[in-house]
mmCIF file of C-alpha atoms and ligand atoms in Angstrom:
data_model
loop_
_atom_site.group_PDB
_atom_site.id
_atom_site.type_symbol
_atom_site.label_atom_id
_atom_site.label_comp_id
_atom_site.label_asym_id
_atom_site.label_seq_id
_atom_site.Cartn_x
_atom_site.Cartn_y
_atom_site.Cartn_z
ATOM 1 C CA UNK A 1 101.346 98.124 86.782
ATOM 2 C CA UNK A 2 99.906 100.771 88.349
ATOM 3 C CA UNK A 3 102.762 103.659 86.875
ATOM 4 C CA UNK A 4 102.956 102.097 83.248
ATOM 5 C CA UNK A 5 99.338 103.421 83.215
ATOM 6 C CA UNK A 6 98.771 106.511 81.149
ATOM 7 C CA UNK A 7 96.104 107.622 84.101
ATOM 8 C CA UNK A 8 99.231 108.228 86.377
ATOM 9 C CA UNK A 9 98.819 112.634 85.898
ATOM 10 C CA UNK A 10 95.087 111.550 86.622
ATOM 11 C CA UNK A 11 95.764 109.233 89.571
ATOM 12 C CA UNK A 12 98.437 112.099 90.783
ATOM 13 C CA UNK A 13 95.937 115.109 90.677
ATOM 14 C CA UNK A 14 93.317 112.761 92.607
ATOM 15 C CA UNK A 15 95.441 111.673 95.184
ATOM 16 C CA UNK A 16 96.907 115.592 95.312
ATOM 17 C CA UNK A 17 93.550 116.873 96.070
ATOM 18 C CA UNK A 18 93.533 114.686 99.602
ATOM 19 C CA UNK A 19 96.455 117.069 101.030
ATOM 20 C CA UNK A 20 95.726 119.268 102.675
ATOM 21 C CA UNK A 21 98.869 122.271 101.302
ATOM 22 C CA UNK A 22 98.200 124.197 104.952
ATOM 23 C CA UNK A 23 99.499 121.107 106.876
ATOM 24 C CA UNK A 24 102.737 120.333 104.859
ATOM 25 C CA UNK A 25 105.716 118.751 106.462
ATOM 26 C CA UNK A 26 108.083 121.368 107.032
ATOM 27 C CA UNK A 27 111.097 118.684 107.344
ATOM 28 C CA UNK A 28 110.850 115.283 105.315
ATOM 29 C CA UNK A 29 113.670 112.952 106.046
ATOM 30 C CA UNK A 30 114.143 110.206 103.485
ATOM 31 C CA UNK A 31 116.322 106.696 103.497
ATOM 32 C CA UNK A 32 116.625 106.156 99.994
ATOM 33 C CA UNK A 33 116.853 102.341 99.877
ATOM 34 C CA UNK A 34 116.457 99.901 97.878
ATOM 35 C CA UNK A 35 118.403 100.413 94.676
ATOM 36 C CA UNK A 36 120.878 97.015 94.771
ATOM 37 C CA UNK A 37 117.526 94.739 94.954
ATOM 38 C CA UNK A 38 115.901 97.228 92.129
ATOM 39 C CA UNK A 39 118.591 96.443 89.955
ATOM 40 C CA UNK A 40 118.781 92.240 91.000
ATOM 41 C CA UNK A 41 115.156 91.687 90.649
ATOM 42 C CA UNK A 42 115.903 92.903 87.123
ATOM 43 C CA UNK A 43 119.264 90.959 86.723
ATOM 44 C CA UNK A 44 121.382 94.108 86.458
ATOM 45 C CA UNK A 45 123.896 95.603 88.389
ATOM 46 C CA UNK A 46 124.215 97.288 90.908
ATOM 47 C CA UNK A 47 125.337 100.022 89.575
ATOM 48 C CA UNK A 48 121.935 99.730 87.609
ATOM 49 C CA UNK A 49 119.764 100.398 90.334
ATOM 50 C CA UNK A 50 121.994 103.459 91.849
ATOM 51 C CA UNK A 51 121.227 105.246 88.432
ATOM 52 C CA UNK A 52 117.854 104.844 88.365
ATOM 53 C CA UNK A 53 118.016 105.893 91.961
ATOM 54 C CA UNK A 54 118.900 109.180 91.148
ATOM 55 C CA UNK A 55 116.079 109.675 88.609
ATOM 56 C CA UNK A 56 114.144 109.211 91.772
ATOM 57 C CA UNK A 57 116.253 112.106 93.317
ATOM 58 C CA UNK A 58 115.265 114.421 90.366
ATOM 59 C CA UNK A 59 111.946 113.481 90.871
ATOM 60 C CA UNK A 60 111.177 113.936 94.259
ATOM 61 C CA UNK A 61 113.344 117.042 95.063
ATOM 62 C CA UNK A 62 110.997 118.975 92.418
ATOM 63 C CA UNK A 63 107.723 116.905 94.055
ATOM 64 C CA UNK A 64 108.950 118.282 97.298
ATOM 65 C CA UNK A 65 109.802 122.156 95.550
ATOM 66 C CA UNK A 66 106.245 122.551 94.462
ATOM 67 C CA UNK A 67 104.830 121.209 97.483
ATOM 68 C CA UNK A 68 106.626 124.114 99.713
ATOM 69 C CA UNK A 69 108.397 121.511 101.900
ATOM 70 C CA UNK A 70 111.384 123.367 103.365
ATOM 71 C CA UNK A 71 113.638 121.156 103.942
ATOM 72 C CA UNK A 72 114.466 117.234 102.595
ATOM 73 C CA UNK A 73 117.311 115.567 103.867
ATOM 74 C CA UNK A 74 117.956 113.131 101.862
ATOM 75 C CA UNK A 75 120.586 109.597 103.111
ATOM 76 C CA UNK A 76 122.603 109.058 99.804
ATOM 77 C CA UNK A 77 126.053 107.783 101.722
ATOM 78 C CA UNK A 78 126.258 106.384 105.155
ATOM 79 C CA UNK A 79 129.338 106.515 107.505
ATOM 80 C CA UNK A 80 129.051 102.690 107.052
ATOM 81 C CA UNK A 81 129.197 102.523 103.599
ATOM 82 C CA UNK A 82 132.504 102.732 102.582
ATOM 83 C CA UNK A 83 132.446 99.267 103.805
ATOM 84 C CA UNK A 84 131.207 98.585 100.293
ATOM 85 C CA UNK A 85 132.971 97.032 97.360
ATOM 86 C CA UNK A 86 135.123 100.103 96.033
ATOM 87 C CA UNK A 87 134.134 100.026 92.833
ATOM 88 C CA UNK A 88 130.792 100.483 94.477
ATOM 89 C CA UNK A 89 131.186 103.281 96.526
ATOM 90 C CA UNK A 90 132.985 105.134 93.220
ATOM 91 C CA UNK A 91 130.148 104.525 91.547
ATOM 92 C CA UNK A 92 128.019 106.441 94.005
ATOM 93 C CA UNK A 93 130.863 109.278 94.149
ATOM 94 C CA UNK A 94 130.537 109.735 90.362
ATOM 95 C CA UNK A 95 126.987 109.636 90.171
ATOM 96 C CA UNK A 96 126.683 112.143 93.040
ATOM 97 C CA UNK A 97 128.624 114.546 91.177
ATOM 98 C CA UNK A 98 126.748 113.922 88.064
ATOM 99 C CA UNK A 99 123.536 114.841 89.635
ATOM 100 C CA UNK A 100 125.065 118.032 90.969
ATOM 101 C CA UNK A 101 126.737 118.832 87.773
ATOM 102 C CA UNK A 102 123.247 117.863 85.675
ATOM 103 C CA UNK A 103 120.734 119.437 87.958
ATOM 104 C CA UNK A 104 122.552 122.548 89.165
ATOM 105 C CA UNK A 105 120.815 124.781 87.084
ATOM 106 C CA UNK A 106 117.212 123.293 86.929
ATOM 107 C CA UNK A 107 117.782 123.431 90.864
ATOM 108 C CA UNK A 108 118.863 126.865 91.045
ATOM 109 C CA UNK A 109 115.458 127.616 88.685
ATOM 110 C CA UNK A 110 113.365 126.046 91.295
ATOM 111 C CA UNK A 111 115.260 128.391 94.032
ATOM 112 C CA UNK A 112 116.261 125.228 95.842
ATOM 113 C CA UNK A 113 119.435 125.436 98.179
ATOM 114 C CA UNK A 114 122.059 122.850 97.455
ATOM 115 C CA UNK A 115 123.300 122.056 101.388
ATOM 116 C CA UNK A 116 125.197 119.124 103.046
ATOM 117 C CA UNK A 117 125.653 117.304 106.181
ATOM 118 C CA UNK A 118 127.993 114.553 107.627
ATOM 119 C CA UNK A 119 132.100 115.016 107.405
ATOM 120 C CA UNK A 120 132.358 115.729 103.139
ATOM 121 C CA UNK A 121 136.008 116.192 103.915
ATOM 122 C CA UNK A 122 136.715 112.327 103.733
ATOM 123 C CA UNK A 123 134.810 111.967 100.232
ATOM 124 C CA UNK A 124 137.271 112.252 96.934
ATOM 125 C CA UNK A 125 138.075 115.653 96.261
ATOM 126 C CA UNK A 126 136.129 115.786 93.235
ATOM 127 C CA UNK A 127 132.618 115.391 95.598
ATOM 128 C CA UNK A 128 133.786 118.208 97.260
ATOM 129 C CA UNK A 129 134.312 120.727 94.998
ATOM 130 C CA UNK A 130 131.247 120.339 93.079
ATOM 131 C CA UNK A 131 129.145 120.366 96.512
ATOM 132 C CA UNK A 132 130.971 123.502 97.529
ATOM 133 C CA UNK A 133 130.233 125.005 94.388
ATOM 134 C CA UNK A 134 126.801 124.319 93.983
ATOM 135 C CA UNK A 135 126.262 125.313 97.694
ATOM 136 C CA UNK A 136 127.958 128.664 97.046
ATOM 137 C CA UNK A 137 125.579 129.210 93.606
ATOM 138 C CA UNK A 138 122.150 128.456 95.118
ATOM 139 C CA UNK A 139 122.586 129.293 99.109
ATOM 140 C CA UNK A 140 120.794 132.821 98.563
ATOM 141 C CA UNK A 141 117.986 130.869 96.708
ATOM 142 C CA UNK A 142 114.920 131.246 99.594
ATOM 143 C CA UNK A 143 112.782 127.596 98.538
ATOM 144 C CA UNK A 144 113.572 123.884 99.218
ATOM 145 C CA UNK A 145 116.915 123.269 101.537
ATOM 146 C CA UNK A 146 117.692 120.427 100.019
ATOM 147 C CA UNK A 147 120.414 118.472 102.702
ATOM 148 C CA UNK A 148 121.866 115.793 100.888
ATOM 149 C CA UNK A 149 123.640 113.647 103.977
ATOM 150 C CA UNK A 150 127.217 112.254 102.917
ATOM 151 C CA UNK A 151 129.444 110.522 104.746
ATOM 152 C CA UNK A 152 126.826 111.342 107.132
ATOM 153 C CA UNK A 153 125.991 109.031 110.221
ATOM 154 C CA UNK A 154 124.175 110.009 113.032
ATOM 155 C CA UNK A 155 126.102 108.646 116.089
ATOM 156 C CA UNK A 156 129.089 110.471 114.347
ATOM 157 C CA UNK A 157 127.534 113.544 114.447
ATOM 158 C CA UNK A 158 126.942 112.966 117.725
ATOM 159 C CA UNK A 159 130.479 112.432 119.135
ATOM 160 C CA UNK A 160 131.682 115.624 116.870
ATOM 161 C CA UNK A 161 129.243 117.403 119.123
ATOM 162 C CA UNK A 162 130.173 116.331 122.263
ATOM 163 C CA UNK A 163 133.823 117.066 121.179
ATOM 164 C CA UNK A 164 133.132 120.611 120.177
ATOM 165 C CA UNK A 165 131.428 121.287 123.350
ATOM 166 C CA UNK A 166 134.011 120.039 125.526
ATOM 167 C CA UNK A 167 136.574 122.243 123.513
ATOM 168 C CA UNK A 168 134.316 124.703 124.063
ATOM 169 C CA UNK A 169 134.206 124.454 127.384
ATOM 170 C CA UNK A 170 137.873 124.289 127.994
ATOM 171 C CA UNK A 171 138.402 127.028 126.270
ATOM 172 C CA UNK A 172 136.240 129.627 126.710
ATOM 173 C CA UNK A 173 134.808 128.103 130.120
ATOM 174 C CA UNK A 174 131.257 128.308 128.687
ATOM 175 C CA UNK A 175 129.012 127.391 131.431
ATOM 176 C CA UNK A 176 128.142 123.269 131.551
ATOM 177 C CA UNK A 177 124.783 124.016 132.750
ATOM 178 C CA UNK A 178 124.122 125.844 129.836
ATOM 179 C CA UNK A 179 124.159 122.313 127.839
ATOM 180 C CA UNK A 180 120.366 121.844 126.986
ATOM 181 C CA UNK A 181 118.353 120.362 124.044
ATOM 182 C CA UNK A 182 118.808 122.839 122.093
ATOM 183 C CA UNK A 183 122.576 123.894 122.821
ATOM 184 C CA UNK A 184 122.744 120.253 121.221
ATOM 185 C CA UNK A 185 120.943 120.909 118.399
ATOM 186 C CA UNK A 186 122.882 123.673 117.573
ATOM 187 C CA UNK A 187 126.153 121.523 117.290
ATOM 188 C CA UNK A 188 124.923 119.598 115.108
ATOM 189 C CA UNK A 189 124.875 119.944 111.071
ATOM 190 C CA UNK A 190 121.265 120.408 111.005
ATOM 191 C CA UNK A 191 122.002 123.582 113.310
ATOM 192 C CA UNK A 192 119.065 125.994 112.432
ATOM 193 C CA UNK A 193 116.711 123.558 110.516
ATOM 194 C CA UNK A 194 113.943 122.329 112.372
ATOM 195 C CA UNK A 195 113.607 118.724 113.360
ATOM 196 C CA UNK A 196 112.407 116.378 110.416
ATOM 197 C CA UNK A 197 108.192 116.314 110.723
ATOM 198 C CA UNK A 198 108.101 112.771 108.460
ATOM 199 C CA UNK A 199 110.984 110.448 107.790
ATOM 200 C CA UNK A 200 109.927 107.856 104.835
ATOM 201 C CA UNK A 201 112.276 104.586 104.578
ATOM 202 C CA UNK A 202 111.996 103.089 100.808
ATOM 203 C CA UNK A 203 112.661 99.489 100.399
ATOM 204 C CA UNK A 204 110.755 97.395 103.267
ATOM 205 C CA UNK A 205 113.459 97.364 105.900
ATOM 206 C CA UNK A 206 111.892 98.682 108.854
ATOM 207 C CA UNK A 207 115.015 100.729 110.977
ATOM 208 C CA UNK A 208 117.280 104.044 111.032
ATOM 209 C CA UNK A 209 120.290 102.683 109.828
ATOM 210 C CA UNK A 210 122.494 105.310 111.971
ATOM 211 C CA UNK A 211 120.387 108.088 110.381
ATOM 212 C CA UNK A 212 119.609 111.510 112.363
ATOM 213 C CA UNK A 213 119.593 109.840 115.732
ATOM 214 C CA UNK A 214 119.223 112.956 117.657
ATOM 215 C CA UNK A 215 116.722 114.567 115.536
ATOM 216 C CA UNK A 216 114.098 112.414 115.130
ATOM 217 C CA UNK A 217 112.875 111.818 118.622
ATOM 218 C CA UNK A 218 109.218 112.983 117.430
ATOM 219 C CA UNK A 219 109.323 112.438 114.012
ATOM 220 C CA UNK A 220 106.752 110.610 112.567
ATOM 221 C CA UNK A 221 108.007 107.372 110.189
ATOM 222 C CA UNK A 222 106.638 105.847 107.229
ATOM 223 C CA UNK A 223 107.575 102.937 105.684
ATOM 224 C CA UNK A 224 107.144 101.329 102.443
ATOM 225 C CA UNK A 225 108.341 98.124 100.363
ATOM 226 C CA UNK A 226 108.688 99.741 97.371
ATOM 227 C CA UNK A 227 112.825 100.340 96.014
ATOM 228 C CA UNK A 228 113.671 103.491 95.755
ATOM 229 C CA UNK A 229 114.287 103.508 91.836
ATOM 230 C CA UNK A 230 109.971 102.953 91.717
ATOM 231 C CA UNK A 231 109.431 105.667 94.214
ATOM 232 C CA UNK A 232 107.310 108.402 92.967
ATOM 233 C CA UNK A 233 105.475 111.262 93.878
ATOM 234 C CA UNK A 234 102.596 109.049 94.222
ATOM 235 C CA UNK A 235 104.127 107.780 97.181
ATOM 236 C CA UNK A 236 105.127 110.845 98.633
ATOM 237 C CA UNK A 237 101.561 112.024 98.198
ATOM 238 C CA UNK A 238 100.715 108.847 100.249
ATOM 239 C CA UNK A 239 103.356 109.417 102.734
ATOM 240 C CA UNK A 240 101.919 113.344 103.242
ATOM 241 C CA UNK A 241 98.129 112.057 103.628
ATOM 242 C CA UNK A 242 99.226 109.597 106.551
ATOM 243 C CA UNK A 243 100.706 112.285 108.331
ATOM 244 C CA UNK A 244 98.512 114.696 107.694
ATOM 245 C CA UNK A 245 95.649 111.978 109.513
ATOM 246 C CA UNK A 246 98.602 111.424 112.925
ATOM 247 C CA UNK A 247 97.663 112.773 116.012
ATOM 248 C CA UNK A 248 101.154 114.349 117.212
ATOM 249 C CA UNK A 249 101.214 114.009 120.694
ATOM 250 C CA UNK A 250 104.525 115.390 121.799
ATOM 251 C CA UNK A 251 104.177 113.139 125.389
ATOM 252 C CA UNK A 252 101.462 115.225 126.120
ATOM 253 C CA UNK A 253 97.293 114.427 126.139
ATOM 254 C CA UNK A 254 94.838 116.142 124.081
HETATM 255 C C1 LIG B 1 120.410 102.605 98.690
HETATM 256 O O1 LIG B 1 120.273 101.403 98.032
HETATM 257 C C2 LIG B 1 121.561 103.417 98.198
HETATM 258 C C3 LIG B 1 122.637 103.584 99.170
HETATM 259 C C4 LIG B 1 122.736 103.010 100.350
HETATM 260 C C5 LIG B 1 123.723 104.453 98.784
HETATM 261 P P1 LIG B 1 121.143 100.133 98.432
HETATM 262 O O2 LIG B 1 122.405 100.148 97.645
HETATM 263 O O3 LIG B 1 121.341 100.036 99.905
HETATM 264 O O4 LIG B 1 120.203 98.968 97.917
HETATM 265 P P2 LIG B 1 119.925 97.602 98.623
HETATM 266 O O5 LIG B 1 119.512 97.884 100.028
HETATM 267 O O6 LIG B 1 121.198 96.813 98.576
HETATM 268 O O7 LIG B 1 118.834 96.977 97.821
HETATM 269 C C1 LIG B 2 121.011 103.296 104.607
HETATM 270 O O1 LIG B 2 120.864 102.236 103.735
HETATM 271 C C2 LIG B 2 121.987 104.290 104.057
HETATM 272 C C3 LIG B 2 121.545 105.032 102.881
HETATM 273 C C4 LIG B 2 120.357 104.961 102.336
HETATM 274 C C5 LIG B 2 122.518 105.944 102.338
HETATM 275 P P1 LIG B 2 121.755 100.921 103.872
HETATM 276 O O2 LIG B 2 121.341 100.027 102.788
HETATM 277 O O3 LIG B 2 123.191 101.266 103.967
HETATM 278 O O4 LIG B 2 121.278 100.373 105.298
HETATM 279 P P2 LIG B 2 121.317 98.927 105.919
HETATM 280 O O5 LIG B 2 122.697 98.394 105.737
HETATM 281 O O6 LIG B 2 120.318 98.103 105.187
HETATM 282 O O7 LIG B 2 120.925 99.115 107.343
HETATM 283 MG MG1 LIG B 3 120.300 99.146 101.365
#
């Protein structure tokens, strides 16, 4: 295999010469999937794969840090997940705070802002603290915005929008023509980020699963079969060079 190869650094700085570092996405959205069949293939857990899964995480936020992306949103917990086995989903709880506990520092080092998005107040209380607090210690870092989505699901975010405009249009009888494309963006959580440039889905399935329905209108996808847990910069490298050769059209003709 390819990564049990002690030319991987080699293979890396070959394949890291083909980006070009002026044309970097500024957004990279990723569905991090993959880990359950990870861990199966291998006869292990579950909870197996989820672990290694976050080694992935490590990996890939500091890929992303040195590469100047400015913001990776990553899909760690879907609204639709809690329909998994509860043991399950407390795995992924405990794990998540882990990873914030483990990596605060090492993140705050790399001036990488620890950020959120979906509705955190439903996760165990626990979650929330240690997001809070690790959003509160790194948001005046100025590098990576690193959006970790939780309970996050897109058509959710979408009716909390349209709620909050309508209150805000009862109340303070803010004009409805004023509702626009952006007026929407800006009720959503990823208020103030621009839209993701790349989304990369791990794991062979090829759809959104519910993720950042609104924002991705132009983004530009990439797939891949590999699990998440065997994800490495390699394949982000791969992912960037793709991109970097689309012709972003925008509906318009060049
Ligand atoms: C992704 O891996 C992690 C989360 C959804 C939290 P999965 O747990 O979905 O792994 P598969 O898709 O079952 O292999
Ligand atoms: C999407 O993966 C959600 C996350 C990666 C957090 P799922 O594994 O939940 O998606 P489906 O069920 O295959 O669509
Ligand atoms: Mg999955």
């Amino acid at each position: 295999m390819f990564f049990r190869n002690k030319n991987i650094s080699i293979e890396n700085d070959k394949i890291l010469k083909e980006i070009d570092m002026n044309k970097i996405p500024k957004h990279i959205a990723m569905i991090m999937d993959g880990n359950g069949r990870w861990a199966k293939k291998r006869n292990l857990p579950r909870s197996f794969g989820h672990k290694a899964g976050v080694e992935t995480i490590r990996e890939i936020v500091k890929t992303c840090s040195k590469l100047g992306v400015k913001y990776l949103t990553l899909y760690a917990f879907s609204t639709e997940n809690w329909k998994r086995p509860a043991d399950e989903v407390s795995t992924l709880m405990n794990l998540l705070v882990e990873y914030l506990k483990g990596e605060l520092e090492e993140l705050n080092k790399n001036n990488v802002i620890i950020n959120y998005i979906g509705d955190i107040s439903a996760l165990p209380d626990i979650c929330q603290k240690e997001l809070l607090n690790s959003h509160s210690k790194t948001k005046y870092n100025t590098g990576l915005t690193l959006n970790l989505a939780l309970n996050y699901g897109g058509r959710d975010e979408i009716i909390r929008a349209v709620k909050q405009i309508c209150t805000d249009i009862s109340k303070n009888n803010m004009d409805i023509e004023k509702i626009d494309e952006k007026l929407i963006s800006n009720y959503l959580y990823t208020s103030n980020m621009p839209d993701p440039d790349l989304l990369i889905r791990t794991s062979g399935e090829l759809r959104i699963s519910n993720f950042l329905l609104y924002q991705i209108a132009y983004t530009e996808l990439w797939f891949t079969d590999v699990y998440w847990p065997d994800f490495k910069p390699y394949h982000l490298y791969k992912a960037i060079i793709d991109y970097q050769k689309r012709d972003r059209r925008f509906g318009t003709v060049k």
